[in-house]
Short mmCIF file of N, CA and C in Angstrom, two decimals:
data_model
loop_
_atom_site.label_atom_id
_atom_site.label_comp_id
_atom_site.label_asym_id
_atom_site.label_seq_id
_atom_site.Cartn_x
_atom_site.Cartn_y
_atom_site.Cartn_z
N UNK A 6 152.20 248.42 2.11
CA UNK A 6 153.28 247.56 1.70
C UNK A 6 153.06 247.19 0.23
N UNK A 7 154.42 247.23 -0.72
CA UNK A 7 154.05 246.78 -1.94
C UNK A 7 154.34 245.26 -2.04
N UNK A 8 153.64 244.70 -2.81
CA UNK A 8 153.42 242.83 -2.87
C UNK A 8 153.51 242.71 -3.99
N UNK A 9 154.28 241.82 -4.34
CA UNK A 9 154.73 240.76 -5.85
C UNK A 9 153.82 239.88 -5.29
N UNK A 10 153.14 239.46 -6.27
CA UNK A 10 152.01 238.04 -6.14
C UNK A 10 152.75 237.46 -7.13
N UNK A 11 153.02 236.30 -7.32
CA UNK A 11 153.47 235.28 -8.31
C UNK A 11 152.80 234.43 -7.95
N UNK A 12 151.77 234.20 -9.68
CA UNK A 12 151.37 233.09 -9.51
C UNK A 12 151.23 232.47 -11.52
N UNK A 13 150.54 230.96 -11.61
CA UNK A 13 151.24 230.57 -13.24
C UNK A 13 150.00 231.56 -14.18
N UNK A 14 151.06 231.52 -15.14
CA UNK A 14 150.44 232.07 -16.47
C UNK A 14 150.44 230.92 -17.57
N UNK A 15 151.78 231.12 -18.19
CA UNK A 15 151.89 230.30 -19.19
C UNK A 15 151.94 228.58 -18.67
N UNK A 16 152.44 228.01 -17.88
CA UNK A 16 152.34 227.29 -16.58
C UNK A 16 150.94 226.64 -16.80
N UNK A 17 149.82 227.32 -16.80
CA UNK A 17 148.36 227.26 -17.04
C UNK A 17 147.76 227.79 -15.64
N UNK A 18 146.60 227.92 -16.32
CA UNK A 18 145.60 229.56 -15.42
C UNK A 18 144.43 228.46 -14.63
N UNK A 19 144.54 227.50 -13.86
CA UNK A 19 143.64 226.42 -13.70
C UNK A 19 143.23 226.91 -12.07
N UNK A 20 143.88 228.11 -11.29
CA UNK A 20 143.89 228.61 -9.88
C UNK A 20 143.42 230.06 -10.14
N UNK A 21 143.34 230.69 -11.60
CA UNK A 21 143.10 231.77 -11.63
C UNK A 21 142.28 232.30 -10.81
N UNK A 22 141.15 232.20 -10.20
CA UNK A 22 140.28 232.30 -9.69
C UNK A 22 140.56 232.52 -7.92
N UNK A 23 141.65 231.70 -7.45
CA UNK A 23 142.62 231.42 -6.46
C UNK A 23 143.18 233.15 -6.38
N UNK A 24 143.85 233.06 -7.41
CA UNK A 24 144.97 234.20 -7.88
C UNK A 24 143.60 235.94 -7.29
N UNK A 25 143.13 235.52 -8.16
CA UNK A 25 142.00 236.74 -7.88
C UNK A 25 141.59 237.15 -6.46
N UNK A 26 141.03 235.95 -5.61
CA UNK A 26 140.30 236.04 -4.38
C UNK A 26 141.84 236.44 -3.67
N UNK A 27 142.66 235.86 -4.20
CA UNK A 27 143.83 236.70 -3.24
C UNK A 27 144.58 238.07 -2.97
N UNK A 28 144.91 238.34 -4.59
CA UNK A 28 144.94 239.69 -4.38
C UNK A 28 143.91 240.79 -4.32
N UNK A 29 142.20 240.58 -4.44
CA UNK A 29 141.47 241.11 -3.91
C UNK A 29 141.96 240.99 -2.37
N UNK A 30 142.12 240.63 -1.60
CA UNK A 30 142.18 240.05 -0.08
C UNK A 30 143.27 240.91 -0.07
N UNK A 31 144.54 240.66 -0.78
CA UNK A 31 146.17 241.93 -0.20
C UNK A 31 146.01 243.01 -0.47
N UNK A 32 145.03 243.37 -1.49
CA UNK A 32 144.85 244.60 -2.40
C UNK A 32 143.90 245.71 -1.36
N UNK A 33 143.62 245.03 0.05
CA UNK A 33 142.36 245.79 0.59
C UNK A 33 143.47 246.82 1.78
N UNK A 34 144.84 246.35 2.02
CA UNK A 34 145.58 247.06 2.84
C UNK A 34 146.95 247.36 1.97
N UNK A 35 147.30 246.62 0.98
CA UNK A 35 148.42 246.74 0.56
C UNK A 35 148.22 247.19 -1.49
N UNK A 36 149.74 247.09 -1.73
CA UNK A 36 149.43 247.45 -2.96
C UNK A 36 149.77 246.54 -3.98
N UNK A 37 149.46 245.66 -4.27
CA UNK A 37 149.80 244.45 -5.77
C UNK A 37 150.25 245.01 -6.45
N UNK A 38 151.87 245.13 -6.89
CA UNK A 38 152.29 245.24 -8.18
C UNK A 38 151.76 244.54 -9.36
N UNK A 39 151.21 243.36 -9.09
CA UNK A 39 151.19 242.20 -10.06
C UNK A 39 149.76 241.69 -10.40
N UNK A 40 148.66 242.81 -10.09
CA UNK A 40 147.20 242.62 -9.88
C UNK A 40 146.78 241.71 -11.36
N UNK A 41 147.63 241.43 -12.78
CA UNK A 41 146.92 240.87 -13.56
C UNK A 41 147.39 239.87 -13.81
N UNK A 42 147.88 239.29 -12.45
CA UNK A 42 148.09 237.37 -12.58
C UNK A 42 146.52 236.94 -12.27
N UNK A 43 145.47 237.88 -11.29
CA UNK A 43 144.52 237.61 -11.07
C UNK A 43 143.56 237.85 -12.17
N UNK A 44 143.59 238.60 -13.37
CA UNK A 44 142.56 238.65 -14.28
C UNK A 44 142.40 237.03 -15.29
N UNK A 45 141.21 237.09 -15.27
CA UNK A 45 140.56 236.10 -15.80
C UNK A 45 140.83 235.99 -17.04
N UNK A 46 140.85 237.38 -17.74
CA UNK A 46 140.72 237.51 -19.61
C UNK A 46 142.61 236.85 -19.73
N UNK A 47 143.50 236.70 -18.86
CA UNK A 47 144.68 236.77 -19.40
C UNK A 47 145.28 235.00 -19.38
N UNK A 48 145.20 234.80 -21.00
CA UNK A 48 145.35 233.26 -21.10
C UNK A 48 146.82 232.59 -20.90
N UNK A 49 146.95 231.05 -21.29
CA UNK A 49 148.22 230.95 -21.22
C UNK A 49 149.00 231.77 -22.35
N UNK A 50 148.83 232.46 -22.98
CA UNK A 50 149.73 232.74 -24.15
C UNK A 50 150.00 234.23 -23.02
N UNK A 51 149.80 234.57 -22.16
CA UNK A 51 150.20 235.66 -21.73
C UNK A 51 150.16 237.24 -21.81
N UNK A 52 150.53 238.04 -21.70
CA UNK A 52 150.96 239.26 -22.09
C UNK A 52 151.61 239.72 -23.24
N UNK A 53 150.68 239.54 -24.11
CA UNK A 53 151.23 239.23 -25.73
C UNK A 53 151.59 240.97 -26.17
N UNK A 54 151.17 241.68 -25.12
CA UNK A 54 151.50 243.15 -26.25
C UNK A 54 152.97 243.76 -25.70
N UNK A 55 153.52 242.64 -24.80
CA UNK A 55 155.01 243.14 -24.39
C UNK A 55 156.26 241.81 -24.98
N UNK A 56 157.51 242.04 -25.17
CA UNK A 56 158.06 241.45 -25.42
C UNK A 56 157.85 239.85 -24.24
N UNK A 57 158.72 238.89 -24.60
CA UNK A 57 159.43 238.12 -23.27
C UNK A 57 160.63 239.21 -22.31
N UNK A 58 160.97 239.61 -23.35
CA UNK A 58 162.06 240.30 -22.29
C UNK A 58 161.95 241.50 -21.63
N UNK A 59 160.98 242.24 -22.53
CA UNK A 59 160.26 243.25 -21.84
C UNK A 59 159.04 242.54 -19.99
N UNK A 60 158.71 241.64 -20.39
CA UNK A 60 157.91 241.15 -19.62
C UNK A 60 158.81 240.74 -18.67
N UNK A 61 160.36 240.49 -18.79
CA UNK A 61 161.12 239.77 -17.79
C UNK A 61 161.71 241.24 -17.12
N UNK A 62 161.70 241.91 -17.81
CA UNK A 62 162.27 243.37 -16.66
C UNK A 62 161.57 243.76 -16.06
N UNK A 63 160.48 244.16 -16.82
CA UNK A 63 159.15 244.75 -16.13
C UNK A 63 159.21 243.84 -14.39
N UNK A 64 159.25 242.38 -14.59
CA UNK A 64 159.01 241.50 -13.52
C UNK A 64 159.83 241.56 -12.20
N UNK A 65 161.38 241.80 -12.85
CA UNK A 65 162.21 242.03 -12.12
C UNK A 65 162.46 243.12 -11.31
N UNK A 66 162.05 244.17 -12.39
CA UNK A 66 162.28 245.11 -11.23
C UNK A 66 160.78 245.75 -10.35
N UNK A 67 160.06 245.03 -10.94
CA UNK A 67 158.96 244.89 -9.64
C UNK A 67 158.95 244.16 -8.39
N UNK A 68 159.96 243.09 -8.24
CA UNK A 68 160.45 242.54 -7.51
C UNK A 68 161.29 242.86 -6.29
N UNK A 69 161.89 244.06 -7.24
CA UNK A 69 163.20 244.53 -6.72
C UNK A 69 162.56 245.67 -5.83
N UNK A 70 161.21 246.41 -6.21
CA UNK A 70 160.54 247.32 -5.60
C UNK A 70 159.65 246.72 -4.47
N UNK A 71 158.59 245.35 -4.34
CA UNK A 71 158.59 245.28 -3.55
C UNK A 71 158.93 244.81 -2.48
N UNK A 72 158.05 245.11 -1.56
CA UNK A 72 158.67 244.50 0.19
C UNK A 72 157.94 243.17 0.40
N UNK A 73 157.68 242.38 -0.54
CA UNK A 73 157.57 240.71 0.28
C UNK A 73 157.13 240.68 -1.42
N UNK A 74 157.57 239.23 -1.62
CA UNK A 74 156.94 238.41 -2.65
C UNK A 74 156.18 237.76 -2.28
N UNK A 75 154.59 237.13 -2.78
CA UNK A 75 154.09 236.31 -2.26
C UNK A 75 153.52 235.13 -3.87
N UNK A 76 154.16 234.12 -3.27
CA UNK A 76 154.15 233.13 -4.45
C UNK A 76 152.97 232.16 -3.95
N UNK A 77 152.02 231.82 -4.93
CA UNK A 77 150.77 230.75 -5.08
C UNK A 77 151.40 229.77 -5.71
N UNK A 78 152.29 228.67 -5.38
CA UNK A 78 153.22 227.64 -5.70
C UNK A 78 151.81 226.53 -6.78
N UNK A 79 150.68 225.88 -5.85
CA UNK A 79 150.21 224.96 -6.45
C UNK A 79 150.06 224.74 -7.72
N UNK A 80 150.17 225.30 -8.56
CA UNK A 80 150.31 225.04 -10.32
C UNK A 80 151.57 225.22 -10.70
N UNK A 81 152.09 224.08 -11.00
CA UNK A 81 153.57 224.22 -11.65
C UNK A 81 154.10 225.28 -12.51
N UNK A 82 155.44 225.92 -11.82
CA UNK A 82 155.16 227.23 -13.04
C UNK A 82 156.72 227.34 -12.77
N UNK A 83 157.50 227.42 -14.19
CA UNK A 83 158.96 227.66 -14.41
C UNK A 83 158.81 229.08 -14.46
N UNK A 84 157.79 230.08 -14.66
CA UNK A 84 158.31 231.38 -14.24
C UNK A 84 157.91 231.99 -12.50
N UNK A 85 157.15 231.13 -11.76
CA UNK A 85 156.92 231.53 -10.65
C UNK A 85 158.09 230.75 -10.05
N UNK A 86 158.97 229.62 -10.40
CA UNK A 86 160.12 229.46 -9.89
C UNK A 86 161.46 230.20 -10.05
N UNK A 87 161.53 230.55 -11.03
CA UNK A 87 162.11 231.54 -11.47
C UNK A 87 162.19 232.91 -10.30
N UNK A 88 161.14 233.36 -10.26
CA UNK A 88 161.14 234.37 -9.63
C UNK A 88 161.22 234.87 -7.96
N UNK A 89 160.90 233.23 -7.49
CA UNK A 89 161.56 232.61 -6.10
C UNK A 89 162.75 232.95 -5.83
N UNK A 90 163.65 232.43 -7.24
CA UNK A 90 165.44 232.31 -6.91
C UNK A 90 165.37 233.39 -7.15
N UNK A 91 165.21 234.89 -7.80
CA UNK A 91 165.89 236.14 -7.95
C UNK A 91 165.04 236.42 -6.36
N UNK A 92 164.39 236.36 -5.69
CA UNK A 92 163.81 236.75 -4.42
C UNK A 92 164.98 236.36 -3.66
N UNK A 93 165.46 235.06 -3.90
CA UNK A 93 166.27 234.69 -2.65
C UNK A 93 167.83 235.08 -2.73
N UNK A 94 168.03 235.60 -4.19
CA UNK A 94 169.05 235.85 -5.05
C UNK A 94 169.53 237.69 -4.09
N UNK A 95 168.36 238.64 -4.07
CA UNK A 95 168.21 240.04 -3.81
C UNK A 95 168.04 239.70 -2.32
N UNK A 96 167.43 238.52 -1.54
CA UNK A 96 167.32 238.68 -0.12
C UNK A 96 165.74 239.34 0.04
N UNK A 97 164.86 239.35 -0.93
CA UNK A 97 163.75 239.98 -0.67
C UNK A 97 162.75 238.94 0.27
N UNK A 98 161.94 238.95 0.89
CA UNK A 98 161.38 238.03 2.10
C UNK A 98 160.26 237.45 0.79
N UNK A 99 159.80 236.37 1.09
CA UNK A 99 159.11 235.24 0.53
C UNK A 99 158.20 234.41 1.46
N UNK A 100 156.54 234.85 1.32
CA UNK A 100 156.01 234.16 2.15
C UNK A 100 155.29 233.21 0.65
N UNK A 101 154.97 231.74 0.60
CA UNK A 101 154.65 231.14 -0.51
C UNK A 101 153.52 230.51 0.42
N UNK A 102 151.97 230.35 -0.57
CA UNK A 102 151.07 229.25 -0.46
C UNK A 102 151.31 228.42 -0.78
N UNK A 103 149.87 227.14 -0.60
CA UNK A 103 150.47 226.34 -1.13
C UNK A 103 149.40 225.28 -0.84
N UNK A 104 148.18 224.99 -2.21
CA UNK A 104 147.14 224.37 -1.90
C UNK A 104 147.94 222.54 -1.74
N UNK A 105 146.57 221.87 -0.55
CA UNK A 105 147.53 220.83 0.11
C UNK A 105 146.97 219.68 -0.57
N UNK A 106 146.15 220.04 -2.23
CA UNK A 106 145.73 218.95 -3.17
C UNK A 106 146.79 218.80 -4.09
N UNK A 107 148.31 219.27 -4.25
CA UNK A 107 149.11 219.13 -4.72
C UNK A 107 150.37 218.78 -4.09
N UNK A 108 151.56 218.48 -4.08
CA UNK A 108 152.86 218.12 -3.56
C UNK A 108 153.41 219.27 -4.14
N UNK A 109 154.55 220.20 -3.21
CA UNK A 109 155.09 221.32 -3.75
C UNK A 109 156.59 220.70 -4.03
N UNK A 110 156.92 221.19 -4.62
CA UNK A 110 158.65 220.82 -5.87
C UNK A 110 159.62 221.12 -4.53
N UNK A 111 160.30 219.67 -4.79
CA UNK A 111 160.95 219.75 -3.75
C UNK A 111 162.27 220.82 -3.81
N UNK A 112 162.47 221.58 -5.01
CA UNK A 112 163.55 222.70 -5.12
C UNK A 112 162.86 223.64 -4.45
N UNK A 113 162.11 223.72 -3.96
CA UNK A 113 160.87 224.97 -3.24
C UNK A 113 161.17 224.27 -1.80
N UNK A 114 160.55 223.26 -1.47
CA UNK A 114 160.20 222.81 -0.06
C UNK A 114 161.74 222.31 0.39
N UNK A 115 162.70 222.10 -0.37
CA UNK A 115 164.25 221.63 0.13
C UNK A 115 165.25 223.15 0.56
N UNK A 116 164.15 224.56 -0.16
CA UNK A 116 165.54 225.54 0.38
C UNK A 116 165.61 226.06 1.45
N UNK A 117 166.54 226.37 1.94
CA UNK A 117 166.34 226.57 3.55
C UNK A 117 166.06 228.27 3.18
N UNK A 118 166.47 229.21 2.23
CA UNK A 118 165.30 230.33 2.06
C UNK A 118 163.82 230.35 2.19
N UNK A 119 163.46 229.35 2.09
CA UNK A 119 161.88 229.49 1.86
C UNK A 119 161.49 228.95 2.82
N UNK A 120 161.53 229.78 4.61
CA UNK A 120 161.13 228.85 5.28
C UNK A 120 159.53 229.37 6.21
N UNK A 121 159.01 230.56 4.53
CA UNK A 121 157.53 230.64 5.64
C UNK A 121 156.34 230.02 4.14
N UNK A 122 156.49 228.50 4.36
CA UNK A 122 155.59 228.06 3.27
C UNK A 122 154.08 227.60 3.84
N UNK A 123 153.39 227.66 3.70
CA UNK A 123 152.07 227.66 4.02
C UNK A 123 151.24 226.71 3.53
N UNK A 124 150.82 225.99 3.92
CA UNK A 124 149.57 225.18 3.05
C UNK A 124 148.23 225.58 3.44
N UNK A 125 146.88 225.15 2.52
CA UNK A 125 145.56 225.60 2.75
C UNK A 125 145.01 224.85 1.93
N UNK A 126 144.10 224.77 2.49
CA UNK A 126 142.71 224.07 1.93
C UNK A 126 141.44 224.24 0.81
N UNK A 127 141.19 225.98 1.34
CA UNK A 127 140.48 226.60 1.25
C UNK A 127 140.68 227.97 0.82
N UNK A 128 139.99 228.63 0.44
CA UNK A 128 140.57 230.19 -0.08
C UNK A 128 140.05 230.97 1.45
N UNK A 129 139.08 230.31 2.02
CA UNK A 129 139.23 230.72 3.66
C UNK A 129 140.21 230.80 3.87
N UNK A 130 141.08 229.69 4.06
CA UNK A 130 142.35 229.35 5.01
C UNK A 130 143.56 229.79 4.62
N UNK A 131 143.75 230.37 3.16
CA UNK A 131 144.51 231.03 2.46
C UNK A 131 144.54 232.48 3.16
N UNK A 132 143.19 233.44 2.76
CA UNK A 132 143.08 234.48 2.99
C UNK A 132 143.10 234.64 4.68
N UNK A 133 143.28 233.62 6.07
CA UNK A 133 143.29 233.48 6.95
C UNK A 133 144.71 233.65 7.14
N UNK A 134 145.72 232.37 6.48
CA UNK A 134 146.80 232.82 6.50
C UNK A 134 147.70 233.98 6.38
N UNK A 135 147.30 234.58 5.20
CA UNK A 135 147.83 236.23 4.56
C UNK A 135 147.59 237.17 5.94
N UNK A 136 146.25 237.11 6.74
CA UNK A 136 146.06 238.16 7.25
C UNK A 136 146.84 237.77 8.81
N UNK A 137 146.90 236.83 8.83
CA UNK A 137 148.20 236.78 9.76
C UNK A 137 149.26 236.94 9.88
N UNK A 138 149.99 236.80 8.63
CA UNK A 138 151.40 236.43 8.37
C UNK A 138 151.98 237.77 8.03
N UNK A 139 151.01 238.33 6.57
CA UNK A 139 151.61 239.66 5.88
C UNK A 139 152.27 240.71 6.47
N UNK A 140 150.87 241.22 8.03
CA UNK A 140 151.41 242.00 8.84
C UNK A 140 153.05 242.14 9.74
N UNK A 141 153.13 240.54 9.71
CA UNK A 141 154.58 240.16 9.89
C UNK A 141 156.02 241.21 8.96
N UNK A 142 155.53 241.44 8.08
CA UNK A 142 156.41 241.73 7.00
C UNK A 142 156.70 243.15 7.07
N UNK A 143 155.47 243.88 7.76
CA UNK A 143 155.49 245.28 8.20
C UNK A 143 156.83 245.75 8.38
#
């Protein structure tokens, strides 16, 4: 299965580490389009050797290719919201985390699209969740 991971960049990289242990974890059956939300070297200034708008197609139509988005909500991020509404926009399925040391935006937790949201504790209980749920998406 191919997987959109969305998780923050410019937003700030404070879960990076989150981001990593996860798509290591999807990356062991499936295929991450989006494997360098998890690299460490990539700061808030982003993906500086592509445009913004190059970076916004590139995004989109990786989106559009795969079969589930999976969004890491807990760090506020206007481009991981962003990329929610074109999910729900195309009808593509949306399973979202969602660490439970933060309150998730109630434009996230109010849409009746987004109704497989997840909370966790732990990057246990994260990677516990995924391996339950993902197969769902099969």
């Amino acid at each position: 299965m191919k997987i959109y991971f969305a998780g923050s960049i410019r937003g700030g990289r404070e879960d990076v580490e989150i981001y990593l242990e996860l798509i290591r974890y999807l990356n062991q059956n499936n295929e991450v389009l989006t494997e360098h939300i998890g690299d460490k070297d990539l700061s808030v200034d982003g993906q500086t050797e592509l445009s913004d708008a190059e970076i916004r197609k590139r995004d989109i139509d990786w989106i559009k290719e795969a079969d589930l988005v999976i969004a890491e909500t807990s760090n506020p991020s206007l481009g991981v919201g962003y990329e929610l509404a074109y999910a729900e926009k195309i009808n593509k399925p949306v399973l979202i985390l969602h660490n439970k040391r933060t309150k998730l935006s109630a434009m996230i937790n109010g849409t009746e699209y987004f109704k497989d949201i997840n909370y966790y504790s732990s990057i246990e209980e994260a990677r516990h969740i995924l391996g339950e749920k993902v197969q769902n998406y099969l």
